[in-house]
PDB file of C-alpha atoms in Angstrom:
ATOM      1  CA  MET V   1      14.826  76.591  -1.007  1.00  0.00           C
ATOM      2  CA  ASP V   2      17.432  74.483  -2.903  1.00  0.00           C
ATOM      3  CA  SER V   3      16.143  73.596  -6.113  1.00  0.00           C
ATOM      4  CA  THR V   4      16.916  70.358  -5.839  1.00  0.00           C
ATOM      5  CA  SER V   5      14.300  69.752  -2.498  1.00  0.00           C
ATOM      6  CA  ARG V   6      12.430  70.072  -5.510  1.00  0.00           C
ATOM      7  CA  ARG V   7      12.488  67.330  -7.695  1.00  0.00           C
ATOM      8  CA  PRO V   8      10.157  64.765  -8.254  1.00  0.00           C
ATOM      9  CA  VAL V   9      11.322  61.828  -6.841  1.00  0.00           C
ATOM     10  CA  ARG V  10      12.251  58.554  -9.099  1.00  0.00           C
ATOM     11  CA  ARG V  11      10.643  55.311  -8.163  1.00  0.00           C
ATOM     12  CA  ASN V  12      12.966  52.672  -8.222  1.00  0.00           C
ATOM     13  CA  ARG V  13      12.493  50.391 -11.988  1.00  0.00           C
ATOM     14  CA  THR V  14      14.121  47.604 -10.655  1.00  0.00           C
ATOM     15  CA  ALA V  15      11.394  47.177  -8.318  1.00  0.00           C
ATOM     16  CA  ARG V  16       9.005  43.680  -7.659  1.00  0.00           C
ATOM     17  CA  ARG V  17       5.703  44.264  -9.162  1.00  0.00           C
ATOM     18  CA  GLY V  18       2.352  42.235  -9.066  1.00  0.00           C
ATOM     19  CA  VAL V  19       1.523  39.000 -10.942  1.00  0.00           C
ATOM     20  CA  SER V  20      -0.870  39.822 -13.695  1.00  0.00           C
ATOM     21  CA  LEU V  21      -3.411  37.566 -14.412  1.00  0.00           C
ATOM     22  CA  ILE V  22      -2.508  36.166 -17.508  1.00  0.00           C
ATOM     23  CA  GLU V  23       1.099  34.442 -15.316  1.00  0.00           C
ATOM     24  CA  GLY V  24      -1.233  33.047 -12.920  1.00  0.00           C
ATOM     25  CA  MET V  25      -3.297  31.570 -14.998  1.00  0.00           C
ATOM     26  CA  THR V  26      -0.797  30.510 -17.314  1.00  0.00           C
ATOM     27  CA  ALA V  27       1.018  28.948 -14.098  1.00  0.00           C
ATOM     28  CA  SER V  28      -2.165  27.581 -12.880  1.00  0.00           C
ATOM     29  CA  VAL V  29      -2.447  25.804 -16.232  1.00  0.00           C
ATOM     30  CA  VAL V  30       1.002  24.231 -15.147  1.00  0.00           C
ATOM     31  CA  LEU V  31       0.174  23.529 -12.338  1.00  0.00           C
ATOM     32  CA  LEU V  32      -2.747  21.144 -13.422  1.00  0.00           C
ATOM     33  CA  ILE V  33      -0.377  19.761 -16.303  1.00  0.00           C
ATOM     34  CA  GLY V  34       1.779  18.167 -13.647  1.00  0.00           C
ATOM     35  CA  MET V  35      -1.281  17.156 -11.478  1.00  0.00           C
ATOM     36  CA  VAL V  36      -2.733  14.808 -14.292  1.00  0.00           C
ATOM     37  CA  GLY V  37      -0.266  13.593 -14.749  1.00  0.00           C
ATOM     38  CA  VAL V  38       1.146  12.471 -10.882  1.00  0.00           C
ATOM     39  CA  PHE V  39      -2.250  11.300 -10.586  1.00  0.00           C
ATOM     40  CA  GLN V  40      -1.890   9.147 -13.739  1.00  0.00           C
ATOM     41  CA  GLY V  41       0.733   7.396 -12.089  1.00  0.00           C
ATOM     42  CA  ILE V  42      -1.058   6.683  -8.766  1.00  0.00           C
ATOM     43  CA  MET V  43      -3.926   4.796 -10.666  1.00  0.00           C
ATOM     44  CA  VAL V  44      -1.497   3.195 -12.984  1.00  0.00           C
ATOM     45  CA  ALA V  45       0.641   2.074  -9.943  1.00  0.00           C
ATOM     46  CA  SER V  46      -2.378   0.841  -7.907  1.00  0.00           C
ATOM     47  CA  ARG V  47      -3.836  -0.580 -11.342  1.00  0.00           C
ATOM     48  CA  GLN V  48      -1.016  -2.778 -11.348  1.00  0.00           C
ATOM     49  CA  ASN V  49      -0.544  -3.011  -7.916  1.00  0.00           C
ATOM     50  CA  MET V  50      -4.115  -4.980  -7.675  1.00  0.00           C
ATOM     51  CA  MET V  51      -3.217  -7.120 -10.808  1.00  0.00           C
ATOM     52  CA  ALA V  52      -0.547  -8.706  -9.021  1.00  0.00           C
ATOM     53  CA  ASN V  53      -1.952  -8.905  -6.137  1.00  0.00           C
ATOM     54  CA  HIS V  54      -4.671 -11.019  -7.772  1.00  0.00           C
ATOM     55  CA  ALA V  55      -2.448 -12.998 -10.281  1.00  0.00           C
ATOM     56  CA  THR V  56       0.119 -14.300  -6.903  1.00  0.00           C
ATOM     57  CA  ARG V  57      -3.767 -15.059  -5.158  1.00  0.00           C
ATOM     58  CA  ALA V  58      -5.063 -17.447  -8.067  1.00  0.00           C
ATOM     59  CA  SER V  59      -1.384 -18.725  -7.811  1.00  0.00           C
ATOM     60  CA  GLY V  60      -1.724 -19.544  -4.457  1.00  0.00           C
ATOM     61  CA  ILE V  61      -4.988 -21.091  -5.369  1.00  0.00           C
ATOM     62  CA  ALA V  62      -4.116 -23.154  -7.763  1.00  0.00           C
ATOM     63  CA  SER V  63      -1.294 -24.556  -5.899  1.00  0.00           C
ATOM     64  CA  GLN V  64      -3.309 -25.361  -3.096  1.00  0.00           C
ATOM     65  CA  VAL V  65      -5.156 -26.787  -5.628  1.00  0.00           C
ATOM     66  CA  ARG V  66      -2.401 -29.529  -7.079  1.00  0.00           C
ATOM     67  CA  VAL V  67      -1.227 -30.241  -3.091  1.00  0.00           C
ATOM     68  CA  ALA V  68      -4.891 -31.408  -2.279  1.00  0.00           C
ATOM     69  CA  LEU V  69      -5.098 -33.355  -5.756  1.00  0.00           C
ATOM     70  CA  ASP V  70      -1.747 -34.887  -4.996  1.00  0.00           C
ATOM     71  CA  THR V  71      -2.642 -35.919  -1.327  1.00  0.00           C
ATOM     72  CA  LEU V  72      -6.117 -37.528  -2.383  1.00  0.00           C
ATOM     73  CA  GLY V  73      -3.748 -39.452  -5.037  1.00  0.00           C
ATOM     74  CA  TRP V  74      -4.590 -41.298  -7.932  1.00  0.00           C
ATOM     75  CA  ALA V  75      -7.137 -43.381  -7.147  1.00  0.00           C
ATOM     76  CA  ARG V  76      -9.417 -41.085  -5.826  1.00  0.00           C
ATOM     77  CA  VAL V  77      -8.435 -38.916  -7.999  1.00  0.00           C
ATOM     78  CA  ILE V  78      -8.084 -40.443 -11.308  1.00  0.00           C
ATOM     79  CA  GLY V  79      -9.567 -43.808 -10.069  1.00  0.00           C
ATOM     80  CA  THR V  80      -9.348 -47.528 -10.534  1.00  0.00           C
ATOM     81  CA  PRO V  81     -11.447 -50.461 -12.464  1.00  0.00           C
ATOM     82  CA  ASP V  82     -13.226 -51.415  -9.012  1.00  0.00           C
ATOM     83  CA  ARG V  83     -14.116 -47.513  -7.806  1.00  0.00           C
ATOM     84  CA  PRO V  84     -14.287 -44.927 -10.414  1.00  0.00           C
ATOM     85  CA  GLY V  85     -12.420 -41.330  -8.918  1.00  0.00           C
ATOM     86  CA  LEU V  86     -13.484 -37.939  -8.913  1.00  0.00           C
ATOM     87  CA  LEU V  87     -12.456 -37.146 -12.600  1.00  0.00           C
ATOM     88  CA  VAL V  88     -14.914 -39.493 -14.205  1.00  0.00           C
ATOM     89  CA  GLY V  89     -17.983 -40.520 -15.960  1.00  0.00           C
ATOM     90  CA  GLN V  90     -20.234 -37.553 -15.880  1.00  0.00           C
ATOM     91  CA  ARG V  91     -18.619 -34.397 -13.624  1.00  0.00           C
ATOM     92  CA  CYS V  92     -16.533 -34.555 -16.855  1.00  0.00           C
ATOM     93  CA  ASN V  93     -19.394 -34.005 -19.140  1.00  0.00           C
ATOM     94  CA  ALA V  94     -18.722 -30.041 -18.839  1.00  0.00           C
ATOM     95  CA  THR V  95     -20.443 -27.083 -20.859  1.00  0.00           C
ATOM     96  CA  ASP V  96     -19.519 -24.945 -23.752  1.00  0.00           C
ATOM     97  CA  GLU V  97     -19.685 -22.232 -21.022  1.00  0.00           C
ATOM     98  CA  VAL V  98     -16.988 -23.576 -18.505  1.00  0.00           C
ATOM     99  CA  ARG V  99     -14.658 -26.038 -21.154  1.00  0.00           C
ATOM    100  CA  ALA V 100     -14.410 -21.639 -22.049  1.00  0.00           C
ATOM    101  CA  LEU V 101     -12.562 -21.383 -18.676  1.00  0.00           C
ATOM    102  CA  THR V 102      -9.708 -24.004 -19.724  1.00  0.00           C
ATOM    103  CA  GLY V 103      -7.273 -20.563 -21.375  1.00  0.00           C
ATOM    104  CA  GLY V 104      -8.066 -22.443 -24.562  1.00  0.00           C
ATOM    105  CA  MET V 105      -7.484 -25.157 -23.555  1.00  0.00           C
ATOM    106  CA  GLU V 106     -10.786 -27.169 -24.828  1.00  0.00           C
ATOM    107  CA  HIS V 107      -9.296 -25.978 -28.852  1.00  0.00           C
ATOM    108  CA  LEU V 108      -6.212 -28.432 -28.327  1.00  0.00           C
ATOM    109  CA  THR V 109      -6.412 -31.447 -30.415  1.00  0.00           C
ATOM    110  CA  PRO V 110      -3.772 -34.115 -30.806  1.00  0.00           C
ATOM    111  CA  GLY V 111      -1.865 -34.416 -34.625  1.00  0.00           C
ATOM    112  CA  ASP V 112      -2.058 -37.686 -36.743  1.00  0.00           C
ATOM    113  CA  ASP V 113       1.281 -39.115 -35.028  1.00  0.00           C
ATOM    114  CA  ASP V 114       0.261 -38.258 -31.300  1.00  0.00           C
ATOM    115  CA  ASP V 115      -1.033 -40.670 -28.333  1.00  0.00           C
ATOM    116  CA  TRP V 116      -2.993 -38.276 -26.546  1.00  0.00           C
ATOM    117  CA  ARG V 117      -6.651 -37.037 -25.297  1.00  0.00           C
ATOM    118  CA  VAL V 118      -8.712 -33.920 -23.469  1.00  0.00           C
ATOM    119  CA  ARG V 119     -10.970 -36.679 -21.441  1.00  0.00           C
ATOM    120  CA  CYS V 120     -12.501 -34.697 -18.462  1.00  0.00           C
ATOM    121  CA  VAL V 121     -12.427 -31.286 -18.000  1.00  0.00           C
ATOM    122  CA  PHE V 122     -14.678 -30.599 -14.445  1.00  0.00           C
ATOM    123  CA  ASP V 123     -16.164 -27.571 -12.655  1.00  0.00           C
ATOM    124  CA  LEU V 124     -14.515 -27.483  -9.689  1.00  0.00           C
ATOM    125  CA  ASP V 125     -16.530 -24.844  -8.041  1.00  0.00           C
ATOM    126  CA  ALA V 126     -19.606 -26.114  -9.136  1.00  0.00           C
ATOM    127  CA  TYR V 127     -18.880 -29.648  -7.239  1.00  0.00           C
ATOM    128  CA  GLU V 128     -17.667 -28.087  -4.181  1.00  0.00           C
ATOM    129  CA  GLN V 129     -20.789 -25.941  -3.996  1.00  0.00           C
ATOM    130  CA  VAL V 130     -22.955 -29.289  -3.983  1.00  0.00           C
ATOM    131  CA  ALA V 131     -20.699 -31.654  -1.881  1.00  0.00           C
ATOM    132  CA  LEU V 132     -20.015 -32.302   0.908  1.00  0.00           C
ATOM    133  CA  PRO V 133     -17.439 -30.590   3.484  1.00  0.00           C
ATOM    134  CA  SER V 134     -15.549 -33.920   3.860  1.00  0.00           C
ATOM    135  CA  LEU V 135     -15.341 -34.627   0.168  1.00  0.00           C
ATOM    136  CA  ARG V 136     -13.900 -31.135  -1.113  1.00  0.00           C
ATOM    137  CA  VAL V 137     -10.525 -31.255  -2.629  1.00  0.00           C
ATOM    138  CA  LEU V 138     -10.714 -27.312  -0.301  1.00  0.00           C
ATOM    139  CA  PRO V 139     -13.286 -27.619   2.401  1.00  0.00           C
ATOM    140  CA  SER V 140     -11.394 -24.067   4.010  1.00  0.00           C
ATOM    141  CA  TYR V 141     -11.505 -22.350   0.133  1.00  0.00           C
ATOM    142  CA  ALA V 142     -12.879 -18.897   1.496  1.00  0.00           C
ATOM    143  CA  PRO V 143     -16.139 -17.926   0.121  1.00  0.00           C
ATOM    144  CA  SER V 144     -14.877 -14.137  -1.112  1.00  0.00           C
ATOM    145  CA  ASP V 145     -12.152 -16.309  -3.605  1.00  0.00           C
ATOM    146  CA  MET V 146     -14.919 -18.877  -4.793  1.00  0.00           C
ATOM    147  CA  SER V 147     -16.941 -14.966  -5.769  1.00  0.00           C
ATOM    148  CA  HIS V 148     -13.836 -13.849  -7.161  1.00  0.00           C
ATOM    149  CA  PHE V 149     -12.544 -16.827  -9.132  1.00  0.00           C
ATOM    150  CA  ARG V 150     -13.342 -19.366 -11.212  1.00  0.00           C
ATOM    151  CA  ARG V 151     -11.643 -23.125 -10.823  1.00  0.00           C
ATOM    152  CA  VAL V 152     -11.847 -25.404 -13.193  1.00  0.00           C
ATOM    153  CA  LEU V 153      -9.301 -28.623 -14.024  1.00  0.00           C
ATOM    154  CA  VAL V 154      -8.250 -30.365 -17.668  1.00  0.00           C
ATOM    155  CA  VAL V 155      -7.378 -33.891 -17.653  1.00  0.00           C
ATOM    156  CA  VAL V 156      -5.258 -35.539 -20.076  1.00  0.00           C
ATOM    157  CA  ASP V 157      -3.641 -39.018 -21.281  1.00  0.00           C
ATOM    158  CA  LYS V 158      -1.247 -39.224 -22.689  1.00  0.00           C
ATOM    159  CA  LEU V 159       1.221 -42.302 -23.739  1.00  0.00           C
ATOM    160  CA  ASP V 160       4.722 -42.597 -22.360  1.00  0.00           C
ATOM    161  CA  GLU V 161       6.175 -43.604 -25.117  1.00  0.00           C
ATOM    162  CA  ALA V 162       9.624 -45.924 -23.838  1.00  0.00           C
ATOM    163  CA  THR V 163       7.408 -47.779 -21.284  1.00  0.00           C
ATOM    164  CA  GLY V 164       3.590 -47.995 -22.877  1.00  0.00           C
ATOM    165  CA  VAL V 165       2.171 -46.477 -19.643  1.00  0.00           C
ATOM    166  CA  THR V 166      -0.607 -43.786 -19.181  1.00  0.00           C
ATOM    167  CA  VAL V 167       0.303 -40.642 -17.892  1.00  0.00           C
ATOM    168  CA  ASN V 168      -3.109 -38.793 -16.039  1.00  0.00           C
ATOM    169  CA  GLN V 169      -1.743 -35.353 -16.861  1.00  0.00           C
ATOM    170  CA  VAL V 170      -4.535 -33.132 -14.552  1.00  0.00           C
ATOM    171  CA  THR V 171      -4.004 -29.029 -14.700  1.00  0.00           C
ATOM    172  CA  VAL V 172      -5.447 -26.581 -12.591  1.00  0.00           C
ATOM    173  CA  VAL V 173      -7.145 -23.473 -14.737  1.00  0.00           C
ATOM    174  CA  VAL V 174      -7.256 -20.623 -11.773  1.00  0.00           C
ATOM    175  CA  SER V 175      -9.947 -17.593 -13.543  1.00  0.00           C
ATOM    176  CA  TRP V 176     -10.318 -14.108 -12.996  1.00  0.00           C
ATOM    177  CA  VAL V 177     -12.482 -11.088 -15.174  1.00  0.00           C
ATOM    178  CA  GLU V 178      -9.883  -7.871 -14.827  1.00  0.00           C
ATOM    179  CA  MET V 179      -9.896  -5.029 -16.757  1.00  0.00           C
ATOM    180  CA  GLY V 180     -12.353  -6.307 -19.130  1.00  0.00           C
ATOM    181  CA  LYS V 181     -10.851  -9.107 -19.490  1.00  0.00           C
ATOM    182  CA  ARG V 182     -10.474 -13.007 -18.086  1.00  0.00           C
ATOM    183  CA  ARG V 183      -6.947 -13.692 -17.199  1.00  0.00           C
ATOM    184  CA  PHE V 184      -5.875 -18.038 -16.079  1.00  0.00           C
ATOM    185  CA  VAL V 185      -2.954 -19.324 -14.025  1.00  0.00           C
ATOM    186  CA  PHE V 186      -1.881 -22.620 -14.808  1.00  0.00           C
ATOM    187  CA  GLN V 187      -0.565 -25.401 -12.483  1.00  0.00           C
ATOM    188  CA  ASN V 188       0.206 -29.097 -14.168  1.00  0.00           C
ATOM    189  CA  PHE V 189       1.421 -32.885 -12.597  1.00  0.00           C
ATOM    190  CA  GLY V 190       1.179 -35.987 -13.637  1.00  0.00           C
ATOM    191  CA  PHE V 191       0.250 -39.669 -11.794  1.00  0.00           C
ATOM    192  CA  TYR V 192       2.678 -41.839 -13.691  1.00  0.00           C
ATOM    193  CA  ASP V 193       2.757 -45.614 -12.753  1.00  0.00           C
ATOM    194  CA  SER V 194       5.720 -46.077 -11.874  1.00  0.00           C
ATOM    195  CA  GLY V 195       5.789 -50.077 -11.291  1.00  0.00           C
ATOM    196  CA  PRO V 196       7.875 -51.497 -14.400  1.00  0.00           C
ATOM    197  CA  PHE V 197       4.788 -53.740 -15.249  1.00  0.00           C
ATOM    198  CA  GLY V 198       2.203 -50.379 -14.299  1.00  0.00           C
ATOM    199  CA  ASN V 199       1.751 -51.683 -11.169  1.00  0.00           C
ATOM    200  CA  GLU V 200      -0.413 -48.967 -10.142  1.00  0.00           C
ATOM    201  CA  THR V 201       2.145 -47.708  -8.555  1.00  0.00           C
ATOM    202  CA  TYR V 202       1.774 -44.353  -9.197  1.00  0.00           C
ATOM    203  CA  VAL V 203       3.618 -41.219  -7.961  1.00  0.00           C
ATOM    204  CA  GLU V 204       3.576 -37.448  -9.221  1.00  0.00           C
ATOM    205  CA  ILE V 205       5.750 -35.509 -11.412  1.00  0.00           C
TER     206      ILE V 205
END
């Protein structure tokens, strides 16, 4: 027999070998870190999307209230000497809890040379919960929105220096709690007597 046939067969050193336990654990840790980062990104994006949806809905509610008040008109919202409007009297004597829902407007104080004042802070939600449907500002306001958002109206009376006529500015404040913090959306409009002698021809500005 040829002597060369008795030589042991050497294994190919380039043959593929298995993965050790340490290498497998290292790969698992790297994969886990990557998955955690992906999940955190998804959670942040979802939270931001939810916040944007709430802000959009709050803006929509504020717009609905503003349009409804404008439709009612100055005489029914602010009132006349013969017929008080919605935003007058005891309804404007809000509690400190309600004033805290105005987003800082409860602390507004005119300066010595400023001719304006915060005349009314009105809890619209409390009013509509007891008012007849025909007297509500938004008769079809959804109960789900009522439980999530708070609506407050703030009336500021300011004297127009050019005409000497009072401008009744109404601010619609819609707020909600998100991530432990109350957030606010504001929309403003005003009733201005455009008549040359203050003849109550009020228009929205």
